[in-house]
PDB file of C-alpha atoms and ligand atoms in Angstrom:
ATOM      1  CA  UNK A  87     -25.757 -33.699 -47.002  1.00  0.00           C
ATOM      2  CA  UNK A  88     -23.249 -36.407 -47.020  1.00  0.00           C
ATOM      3  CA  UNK A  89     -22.763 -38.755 -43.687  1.00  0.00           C
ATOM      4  CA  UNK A  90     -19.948 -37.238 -42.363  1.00  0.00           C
ATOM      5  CA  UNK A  91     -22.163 -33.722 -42.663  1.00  0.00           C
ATOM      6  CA  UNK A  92     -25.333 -35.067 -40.762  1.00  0.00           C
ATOM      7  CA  UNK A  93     -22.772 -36.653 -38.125  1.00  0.00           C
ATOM      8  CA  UNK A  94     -20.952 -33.046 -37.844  1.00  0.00           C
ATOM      9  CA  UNK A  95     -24.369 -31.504 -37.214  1.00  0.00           C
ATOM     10  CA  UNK A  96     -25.613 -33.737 -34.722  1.00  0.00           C
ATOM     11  CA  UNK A  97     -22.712 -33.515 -33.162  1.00  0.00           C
ATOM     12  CA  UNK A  98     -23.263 -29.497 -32.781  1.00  0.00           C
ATOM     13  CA  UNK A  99     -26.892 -29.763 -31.615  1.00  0.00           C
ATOM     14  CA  UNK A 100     -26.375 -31.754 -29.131  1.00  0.00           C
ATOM     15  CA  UNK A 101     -24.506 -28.894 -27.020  1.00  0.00           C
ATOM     16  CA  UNK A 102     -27.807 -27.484 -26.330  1.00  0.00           C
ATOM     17  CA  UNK A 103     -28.373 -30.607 -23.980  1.00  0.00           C
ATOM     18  CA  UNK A 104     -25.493 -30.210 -22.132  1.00  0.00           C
ATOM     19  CA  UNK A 105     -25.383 -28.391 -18.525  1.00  0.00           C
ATOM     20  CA  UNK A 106     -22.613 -26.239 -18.068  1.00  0.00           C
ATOM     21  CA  UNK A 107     -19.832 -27.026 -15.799  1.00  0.00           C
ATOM     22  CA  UNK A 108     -19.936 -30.702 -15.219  1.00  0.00           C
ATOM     23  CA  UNK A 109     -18.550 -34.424 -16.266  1.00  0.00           C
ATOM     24  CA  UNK A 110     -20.290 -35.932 -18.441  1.00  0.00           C
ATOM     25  CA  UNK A 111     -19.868 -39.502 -19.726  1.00  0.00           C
ATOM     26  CA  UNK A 112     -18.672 -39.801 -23.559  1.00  0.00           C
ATOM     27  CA  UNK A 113     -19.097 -43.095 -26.241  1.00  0.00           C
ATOM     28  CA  UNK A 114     -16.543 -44.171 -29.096  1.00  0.00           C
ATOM     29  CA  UNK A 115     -16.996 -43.850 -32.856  1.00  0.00           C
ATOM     30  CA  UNK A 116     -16.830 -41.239 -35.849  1.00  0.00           C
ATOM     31  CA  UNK A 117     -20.248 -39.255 -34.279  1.00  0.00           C
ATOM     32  CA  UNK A 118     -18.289 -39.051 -31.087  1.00  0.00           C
ATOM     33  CA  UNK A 119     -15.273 -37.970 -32.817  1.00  0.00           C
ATOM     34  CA  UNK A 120     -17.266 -34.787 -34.000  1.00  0.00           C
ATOM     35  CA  UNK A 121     -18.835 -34.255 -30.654  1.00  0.00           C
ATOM     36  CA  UNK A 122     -15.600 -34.144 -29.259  1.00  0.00           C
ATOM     37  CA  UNK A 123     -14.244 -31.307 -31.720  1.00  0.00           C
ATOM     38  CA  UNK A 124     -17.661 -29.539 -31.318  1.00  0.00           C
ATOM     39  CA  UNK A 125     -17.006 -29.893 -27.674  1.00  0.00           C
ATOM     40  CA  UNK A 126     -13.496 -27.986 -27.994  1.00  0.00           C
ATOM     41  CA  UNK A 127     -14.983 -24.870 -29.758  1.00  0.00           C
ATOM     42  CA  UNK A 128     -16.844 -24.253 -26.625  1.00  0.00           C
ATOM     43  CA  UNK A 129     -14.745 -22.918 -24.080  1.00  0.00           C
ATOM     44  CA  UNK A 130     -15.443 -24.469 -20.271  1.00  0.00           C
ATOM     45  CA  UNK A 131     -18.443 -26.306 -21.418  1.00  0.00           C
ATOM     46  CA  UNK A 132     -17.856 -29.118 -19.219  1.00  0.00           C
ATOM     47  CA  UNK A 133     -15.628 -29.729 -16.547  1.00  0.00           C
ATOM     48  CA  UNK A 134     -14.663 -33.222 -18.042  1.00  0.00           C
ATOM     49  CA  UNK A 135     -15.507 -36.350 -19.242  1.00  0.00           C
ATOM     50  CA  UNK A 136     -15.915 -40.324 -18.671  1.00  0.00           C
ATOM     51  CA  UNK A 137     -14.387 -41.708 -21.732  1.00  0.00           C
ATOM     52  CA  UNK A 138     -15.563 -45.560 -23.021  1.00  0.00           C
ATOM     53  CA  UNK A 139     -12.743 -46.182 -24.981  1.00  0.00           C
ATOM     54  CA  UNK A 140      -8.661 -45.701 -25.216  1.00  0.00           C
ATOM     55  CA  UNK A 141      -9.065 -43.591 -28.582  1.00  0.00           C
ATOM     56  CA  UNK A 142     -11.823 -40.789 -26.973  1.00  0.00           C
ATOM     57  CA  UNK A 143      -9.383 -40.689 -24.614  1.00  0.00           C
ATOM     58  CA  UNK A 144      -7.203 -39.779 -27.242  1.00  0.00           C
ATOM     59  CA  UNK A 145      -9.366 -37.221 -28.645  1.00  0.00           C
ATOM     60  CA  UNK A 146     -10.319 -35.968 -25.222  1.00  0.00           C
ATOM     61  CA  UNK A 147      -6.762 -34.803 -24.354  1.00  0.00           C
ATOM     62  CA  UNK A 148      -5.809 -33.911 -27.725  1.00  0.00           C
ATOM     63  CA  UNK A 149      -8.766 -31.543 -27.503  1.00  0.00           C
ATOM     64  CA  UNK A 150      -8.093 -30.470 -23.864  1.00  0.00           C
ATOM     65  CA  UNK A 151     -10.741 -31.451 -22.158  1.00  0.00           C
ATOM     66  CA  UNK A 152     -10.087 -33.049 -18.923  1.00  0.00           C
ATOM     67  CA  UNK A 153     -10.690 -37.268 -18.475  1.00  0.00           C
ATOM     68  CA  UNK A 154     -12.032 -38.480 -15.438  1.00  0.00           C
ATOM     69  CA  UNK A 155     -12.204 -42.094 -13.540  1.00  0.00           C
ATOM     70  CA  UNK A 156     -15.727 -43.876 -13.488  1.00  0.00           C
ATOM     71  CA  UNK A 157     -14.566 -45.107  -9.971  1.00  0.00           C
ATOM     72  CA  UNK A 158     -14.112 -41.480  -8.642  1.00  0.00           C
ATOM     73  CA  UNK A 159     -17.856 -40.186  -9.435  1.00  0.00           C
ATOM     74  CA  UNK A 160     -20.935 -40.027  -7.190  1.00  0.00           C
ATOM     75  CA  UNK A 161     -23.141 -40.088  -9.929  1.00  0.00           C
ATOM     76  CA  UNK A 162     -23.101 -39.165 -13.861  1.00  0.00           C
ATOM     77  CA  UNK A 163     -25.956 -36.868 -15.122  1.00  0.00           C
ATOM     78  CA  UNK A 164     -25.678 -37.646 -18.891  1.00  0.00           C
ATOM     79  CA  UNK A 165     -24.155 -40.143 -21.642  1.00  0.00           C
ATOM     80  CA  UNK A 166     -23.823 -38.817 -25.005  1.00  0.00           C
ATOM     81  CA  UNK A 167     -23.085 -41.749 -27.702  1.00  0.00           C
ATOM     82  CA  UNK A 168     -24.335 -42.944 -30.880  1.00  0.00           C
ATOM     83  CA  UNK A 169     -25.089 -46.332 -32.094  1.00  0.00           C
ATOM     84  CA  UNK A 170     -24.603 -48.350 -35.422  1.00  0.00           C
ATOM     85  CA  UNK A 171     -28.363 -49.118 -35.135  1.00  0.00           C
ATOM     86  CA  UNK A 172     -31.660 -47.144 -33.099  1.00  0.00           C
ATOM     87  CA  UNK A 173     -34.968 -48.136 -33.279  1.00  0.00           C
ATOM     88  CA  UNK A 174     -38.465 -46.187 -32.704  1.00  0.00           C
ATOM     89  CA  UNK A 175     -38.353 -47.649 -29.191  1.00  0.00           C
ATOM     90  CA  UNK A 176     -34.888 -46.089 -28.367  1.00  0.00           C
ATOM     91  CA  UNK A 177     -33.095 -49.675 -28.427  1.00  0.00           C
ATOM     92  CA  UNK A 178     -29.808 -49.947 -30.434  1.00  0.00           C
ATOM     93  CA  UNK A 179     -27.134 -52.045 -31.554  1.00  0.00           C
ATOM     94  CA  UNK A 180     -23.768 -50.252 -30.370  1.00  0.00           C
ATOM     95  CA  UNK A 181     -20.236 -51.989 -30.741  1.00  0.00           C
ATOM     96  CA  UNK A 182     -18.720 -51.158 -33.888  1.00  0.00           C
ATOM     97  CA  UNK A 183     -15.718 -49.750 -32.424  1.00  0.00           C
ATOM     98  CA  UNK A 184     -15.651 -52.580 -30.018  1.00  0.00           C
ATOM     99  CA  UNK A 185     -16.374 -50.316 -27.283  1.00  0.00           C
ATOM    100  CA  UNK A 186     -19.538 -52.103 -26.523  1.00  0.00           C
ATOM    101  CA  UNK A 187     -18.735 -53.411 -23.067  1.00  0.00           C
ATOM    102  CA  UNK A 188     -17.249 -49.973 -21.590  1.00  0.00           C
ATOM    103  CA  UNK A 189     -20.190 -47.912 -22.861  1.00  0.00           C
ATOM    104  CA  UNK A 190     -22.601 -50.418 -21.304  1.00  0.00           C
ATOM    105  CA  UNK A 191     -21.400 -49.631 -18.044  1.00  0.00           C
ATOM    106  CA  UNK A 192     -21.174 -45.403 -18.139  1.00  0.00           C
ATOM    107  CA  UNK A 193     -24.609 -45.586 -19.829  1.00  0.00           C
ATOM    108  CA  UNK A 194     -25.976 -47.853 -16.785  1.00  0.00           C
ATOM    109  CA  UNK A 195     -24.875 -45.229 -14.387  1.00  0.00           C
ATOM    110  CA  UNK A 196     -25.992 -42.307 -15.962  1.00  0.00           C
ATOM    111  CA  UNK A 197     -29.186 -40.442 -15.161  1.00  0.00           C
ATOM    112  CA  UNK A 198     -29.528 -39.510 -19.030  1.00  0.00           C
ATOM    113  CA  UNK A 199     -28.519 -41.166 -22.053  1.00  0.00           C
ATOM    114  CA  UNK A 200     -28.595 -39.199 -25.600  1.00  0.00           C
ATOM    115  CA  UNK A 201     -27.834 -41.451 -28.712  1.00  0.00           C
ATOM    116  CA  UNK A 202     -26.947 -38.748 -31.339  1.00  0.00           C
ATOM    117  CA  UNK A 203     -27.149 -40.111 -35.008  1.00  0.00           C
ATOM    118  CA  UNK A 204     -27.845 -39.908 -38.549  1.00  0.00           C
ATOM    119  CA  UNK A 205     -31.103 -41.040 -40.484  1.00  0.00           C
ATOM    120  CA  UNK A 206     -29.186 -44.037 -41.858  1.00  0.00           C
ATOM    121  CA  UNK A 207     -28.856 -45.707 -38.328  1.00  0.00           C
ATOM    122  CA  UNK A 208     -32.679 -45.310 -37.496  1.00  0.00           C
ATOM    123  CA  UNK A 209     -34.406 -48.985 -38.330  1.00  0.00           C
ATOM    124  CA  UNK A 210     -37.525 -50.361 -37.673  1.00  0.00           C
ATOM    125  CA  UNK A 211     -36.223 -53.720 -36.628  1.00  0.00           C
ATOM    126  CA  UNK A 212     -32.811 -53.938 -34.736  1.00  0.00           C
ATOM    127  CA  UNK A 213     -29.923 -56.770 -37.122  1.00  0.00           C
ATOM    128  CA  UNK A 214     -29.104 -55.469 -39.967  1.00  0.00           C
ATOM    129  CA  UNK A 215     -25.891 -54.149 -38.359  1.00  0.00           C
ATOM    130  CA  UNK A 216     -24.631 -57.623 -37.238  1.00  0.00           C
ATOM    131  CA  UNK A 217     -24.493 -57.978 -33.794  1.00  0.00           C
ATOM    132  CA  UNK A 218     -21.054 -57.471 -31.730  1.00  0.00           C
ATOM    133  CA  UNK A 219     -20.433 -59.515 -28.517  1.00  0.00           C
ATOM    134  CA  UNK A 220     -17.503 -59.173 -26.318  1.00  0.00           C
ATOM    135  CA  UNK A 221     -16.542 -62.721 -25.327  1.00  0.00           C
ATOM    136  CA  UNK A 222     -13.327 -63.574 -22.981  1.00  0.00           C
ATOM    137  CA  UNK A 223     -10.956 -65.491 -25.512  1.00  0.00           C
ATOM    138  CA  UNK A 224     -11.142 -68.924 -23.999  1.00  0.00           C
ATOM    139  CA  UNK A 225     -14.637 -68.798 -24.676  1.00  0.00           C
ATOM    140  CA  UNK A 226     -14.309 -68.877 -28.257  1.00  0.00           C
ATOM    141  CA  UNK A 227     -15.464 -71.729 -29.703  1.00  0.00           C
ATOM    142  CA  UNK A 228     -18.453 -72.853 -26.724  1.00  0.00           C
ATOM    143  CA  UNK A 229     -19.790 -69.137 -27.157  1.00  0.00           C
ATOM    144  CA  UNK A 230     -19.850 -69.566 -31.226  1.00  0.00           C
ATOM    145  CA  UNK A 231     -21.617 -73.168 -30.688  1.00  0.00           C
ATOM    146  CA  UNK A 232     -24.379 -71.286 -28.327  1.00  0.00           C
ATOM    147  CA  UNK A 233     -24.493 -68.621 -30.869  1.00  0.00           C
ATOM    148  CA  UNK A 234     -25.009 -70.349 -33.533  1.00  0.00           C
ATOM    149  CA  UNK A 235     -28.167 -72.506 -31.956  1.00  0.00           C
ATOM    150  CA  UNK A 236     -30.108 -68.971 -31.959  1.00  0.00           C
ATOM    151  CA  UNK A 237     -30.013 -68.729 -35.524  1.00  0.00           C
ATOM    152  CA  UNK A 238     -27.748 -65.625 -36.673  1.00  0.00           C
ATOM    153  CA  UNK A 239     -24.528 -66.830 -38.165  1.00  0.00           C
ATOM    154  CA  UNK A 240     -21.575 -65.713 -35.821  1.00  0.00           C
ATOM    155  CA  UNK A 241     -17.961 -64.503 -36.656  1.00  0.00           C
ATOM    156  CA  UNK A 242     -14.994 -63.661 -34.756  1.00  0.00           C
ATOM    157  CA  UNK A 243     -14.196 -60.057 -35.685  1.00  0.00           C
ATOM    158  CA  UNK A 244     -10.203 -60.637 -37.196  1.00  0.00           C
ATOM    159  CA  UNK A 245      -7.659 -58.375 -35.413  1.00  0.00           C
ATOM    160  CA  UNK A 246      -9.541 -57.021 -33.271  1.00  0.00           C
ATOM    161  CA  UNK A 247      -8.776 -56.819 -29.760  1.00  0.00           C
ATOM    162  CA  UNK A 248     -11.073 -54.518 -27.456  1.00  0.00           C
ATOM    163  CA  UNK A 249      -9.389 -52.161 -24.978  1.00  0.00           C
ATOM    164  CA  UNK A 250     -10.271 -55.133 -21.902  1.00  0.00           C
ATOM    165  CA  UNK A 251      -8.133 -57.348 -23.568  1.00  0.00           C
ATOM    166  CA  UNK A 252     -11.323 -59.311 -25.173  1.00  0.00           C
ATOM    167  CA  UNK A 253     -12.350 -60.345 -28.346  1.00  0.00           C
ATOM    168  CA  UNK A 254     -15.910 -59.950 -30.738  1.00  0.00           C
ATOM    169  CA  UNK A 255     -17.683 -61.795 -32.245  1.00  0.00           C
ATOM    170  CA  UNK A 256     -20.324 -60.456 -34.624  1.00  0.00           C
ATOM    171  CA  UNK A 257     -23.637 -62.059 -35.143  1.00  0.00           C
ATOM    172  CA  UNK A 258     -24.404 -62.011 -38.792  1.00  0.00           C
ATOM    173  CA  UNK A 259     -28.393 -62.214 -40.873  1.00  0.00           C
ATOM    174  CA  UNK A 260     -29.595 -61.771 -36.877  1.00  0.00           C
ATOM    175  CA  UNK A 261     -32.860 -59.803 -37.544  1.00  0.00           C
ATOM    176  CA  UNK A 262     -33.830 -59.220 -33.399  1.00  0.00           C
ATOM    177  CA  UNK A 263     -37.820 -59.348 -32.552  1.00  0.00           C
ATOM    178  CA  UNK A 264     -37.534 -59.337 -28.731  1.00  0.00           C
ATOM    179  CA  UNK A 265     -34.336 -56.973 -28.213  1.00  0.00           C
ATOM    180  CA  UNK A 266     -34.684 -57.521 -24.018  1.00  0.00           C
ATOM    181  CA  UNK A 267     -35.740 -60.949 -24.553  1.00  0.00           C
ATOM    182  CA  UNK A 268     -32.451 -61.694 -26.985  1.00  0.00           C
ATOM    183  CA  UNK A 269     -29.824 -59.431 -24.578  1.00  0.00           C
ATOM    184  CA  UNK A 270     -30.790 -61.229 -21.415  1.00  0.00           C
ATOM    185  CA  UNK A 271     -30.146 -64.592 -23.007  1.00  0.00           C
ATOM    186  CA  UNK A 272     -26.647 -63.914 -24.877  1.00  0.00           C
ATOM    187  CA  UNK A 273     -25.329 -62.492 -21.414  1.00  0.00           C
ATOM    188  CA  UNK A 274     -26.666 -65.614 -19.937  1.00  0.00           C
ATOM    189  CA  UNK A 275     -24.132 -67.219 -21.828  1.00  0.00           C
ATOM    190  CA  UNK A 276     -20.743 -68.286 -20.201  1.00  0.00           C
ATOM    191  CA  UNK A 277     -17.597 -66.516 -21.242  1.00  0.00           C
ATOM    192  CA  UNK A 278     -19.530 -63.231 -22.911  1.00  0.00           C
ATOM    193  CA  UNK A 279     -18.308 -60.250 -21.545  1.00  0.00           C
ATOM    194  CA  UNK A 280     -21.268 -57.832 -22.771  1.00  0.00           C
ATOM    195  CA  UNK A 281     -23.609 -58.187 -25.916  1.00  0.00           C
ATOM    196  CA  UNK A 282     -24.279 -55.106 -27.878  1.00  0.00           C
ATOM    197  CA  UNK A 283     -28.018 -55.155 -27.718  1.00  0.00           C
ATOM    198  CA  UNK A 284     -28.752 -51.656 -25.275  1.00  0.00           C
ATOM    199  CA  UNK A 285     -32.621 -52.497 -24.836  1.00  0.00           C
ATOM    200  CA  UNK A 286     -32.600 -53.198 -20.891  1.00  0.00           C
ATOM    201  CA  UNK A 287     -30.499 -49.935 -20.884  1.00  0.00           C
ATOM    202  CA  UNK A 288     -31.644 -48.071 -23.849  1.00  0.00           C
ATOM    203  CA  UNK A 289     -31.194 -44.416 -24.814  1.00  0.00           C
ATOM    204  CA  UNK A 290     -33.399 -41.723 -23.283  1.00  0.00           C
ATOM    205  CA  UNK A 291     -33.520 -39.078 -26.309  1.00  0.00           C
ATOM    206  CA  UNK A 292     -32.215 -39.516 -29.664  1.00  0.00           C
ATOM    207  CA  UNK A 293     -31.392 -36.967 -31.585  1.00  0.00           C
ATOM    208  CA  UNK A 294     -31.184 -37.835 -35.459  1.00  0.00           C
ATOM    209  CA  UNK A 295     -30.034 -35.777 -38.110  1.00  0.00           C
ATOM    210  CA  UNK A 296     -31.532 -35.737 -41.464  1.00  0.00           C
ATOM    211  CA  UNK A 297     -31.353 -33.769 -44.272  1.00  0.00           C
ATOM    212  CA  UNK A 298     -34.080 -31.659 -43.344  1.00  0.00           C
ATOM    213  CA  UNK A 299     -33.212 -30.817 -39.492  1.00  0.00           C
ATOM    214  CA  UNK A 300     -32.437 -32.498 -36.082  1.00  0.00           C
ATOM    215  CA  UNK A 301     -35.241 -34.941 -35.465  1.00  0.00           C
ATOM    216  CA  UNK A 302     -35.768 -35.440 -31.631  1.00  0.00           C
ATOM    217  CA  UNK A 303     -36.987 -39.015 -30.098  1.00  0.00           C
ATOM    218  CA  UNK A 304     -37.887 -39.546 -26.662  1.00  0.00           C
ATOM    219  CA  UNK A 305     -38.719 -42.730 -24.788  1.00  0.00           C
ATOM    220  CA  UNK A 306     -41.992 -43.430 -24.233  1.00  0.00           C
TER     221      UNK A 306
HETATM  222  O1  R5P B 269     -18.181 -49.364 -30.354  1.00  0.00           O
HETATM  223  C1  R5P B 269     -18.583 -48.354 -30.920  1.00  0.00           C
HETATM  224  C2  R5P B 269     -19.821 -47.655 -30.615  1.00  0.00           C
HETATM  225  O2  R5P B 269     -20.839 -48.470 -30.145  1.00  0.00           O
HETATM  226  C3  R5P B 269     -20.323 -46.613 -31.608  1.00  0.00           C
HETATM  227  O3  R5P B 269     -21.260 -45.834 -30.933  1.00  0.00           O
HETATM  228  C4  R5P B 269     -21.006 -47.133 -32.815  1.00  0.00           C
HETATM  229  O4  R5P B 269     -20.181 -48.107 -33.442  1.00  0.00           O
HETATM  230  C5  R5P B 269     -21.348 -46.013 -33.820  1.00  0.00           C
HETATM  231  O5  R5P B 269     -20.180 -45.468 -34.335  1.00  0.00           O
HETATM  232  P1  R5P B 269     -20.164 -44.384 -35.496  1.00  0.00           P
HETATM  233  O6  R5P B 269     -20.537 -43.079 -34.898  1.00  0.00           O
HETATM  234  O7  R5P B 269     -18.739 -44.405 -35.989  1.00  0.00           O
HETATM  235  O8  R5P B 269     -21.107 -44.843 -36.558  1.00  0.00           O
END
């Protein structure tokens, strides 16, 4: 199976985790994409969706399913995502599409998060996927400085503008030991927006898709 197959599949098993009937809060990125479609061959499955990003807001209408406001909900039962890197201990690197900053906040709320994936994302140590940070443009160049003291070796991502306006910066050669140690200190840092580390907020279940079958992952 190719990546695109393992990502399609995924994207159809998680369906069984869904409760009929209600919002549910949706990520960005090519997994999502297929969740989306696999979410449109179900008629009614859910009422709606929180959307963390301008294009699965595209998909979401395209595919007719109903987009909500964060600001409008009580409460949010479940997240579905992926992530360009999971560990063993559920915490990933996320921010790929630049959507980093928006899915922090629906997965914060959210009673359950479920990081659907293929086997190629699942690492033992989080940084091989350089690290995205969303960082308010004025900040540029005294983010990159503070960046740059904790050893990776930072980038601005070119053309790239995220949907608040923002820009990222990628951390490059960053391998992460202390993912909640490492994601307090780069918010700490004036001018970032969000980091991409999810470790204080990490997933609840991850489903990953291999060759052989849907592995399942819970936290521990
Ligand atoms: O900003 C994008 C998101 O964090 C995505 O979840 C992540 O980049 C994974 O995307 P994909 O499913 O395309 O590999």
């Amino acid at each position: 199976m190719n990546s695109n197959e393992l990502k399609k599949s995924v994207a159809m098993a998680v369906l069984d985790y869904i409760h009929p009937g209600e919002i549910i809060g949706i990520g960005t990125g090519s997994t999502v994409y297929y969740f989306i479609k696999a979410l449109s061959t179900v008629k009614n499955l859910i009422r709606g969706a929180i959307s963390s990003s301008n294009s699965s807001t595209f998909f979401l209408k395209k595919y007719g399913i109903p987009v909500y406001n964060l600001n409008d909900m009580k409460s949010l039962t479940l997240y579905i995502d992926s992530a360009d890197e999971i560990n063993f201990k559920l915490q990933m690197i996320k921010g790929g599409g630049a959507a980093l900053t928006n899915e922090k906040i629906i997965a914060s709320v959210a009673k359950e998060f479920i990081c659907i994936a293929d086997e190629s994302k699942l690492v033992q140590v989080l940084g091989e996927f350089p690290l995205p940070v969303e960082i308010i443009p004025m900040a540029t160049s005294c983010v990159l400085n503070k960046l740059k003291m904790l050893g990776g070796k930072p980038k601005v991502r070119k053309n790239v503008i995220t949907d608040n306006g923002n820009i990222i910066i990628d951390i490059y050669n960053f391998k992460i030991s202390d993912p909640i140690a490492m994601e307090k200190k780069i918010n700490s840092f004036p001018g970032v927006v969000s980091v991409g580390l999810f470790a204080i907020r990490k997933a609840d279940v991850a489903l990953i898709s291999t060759a052989s079958g849907i592995k399942k992952i819970t936290r521990n």
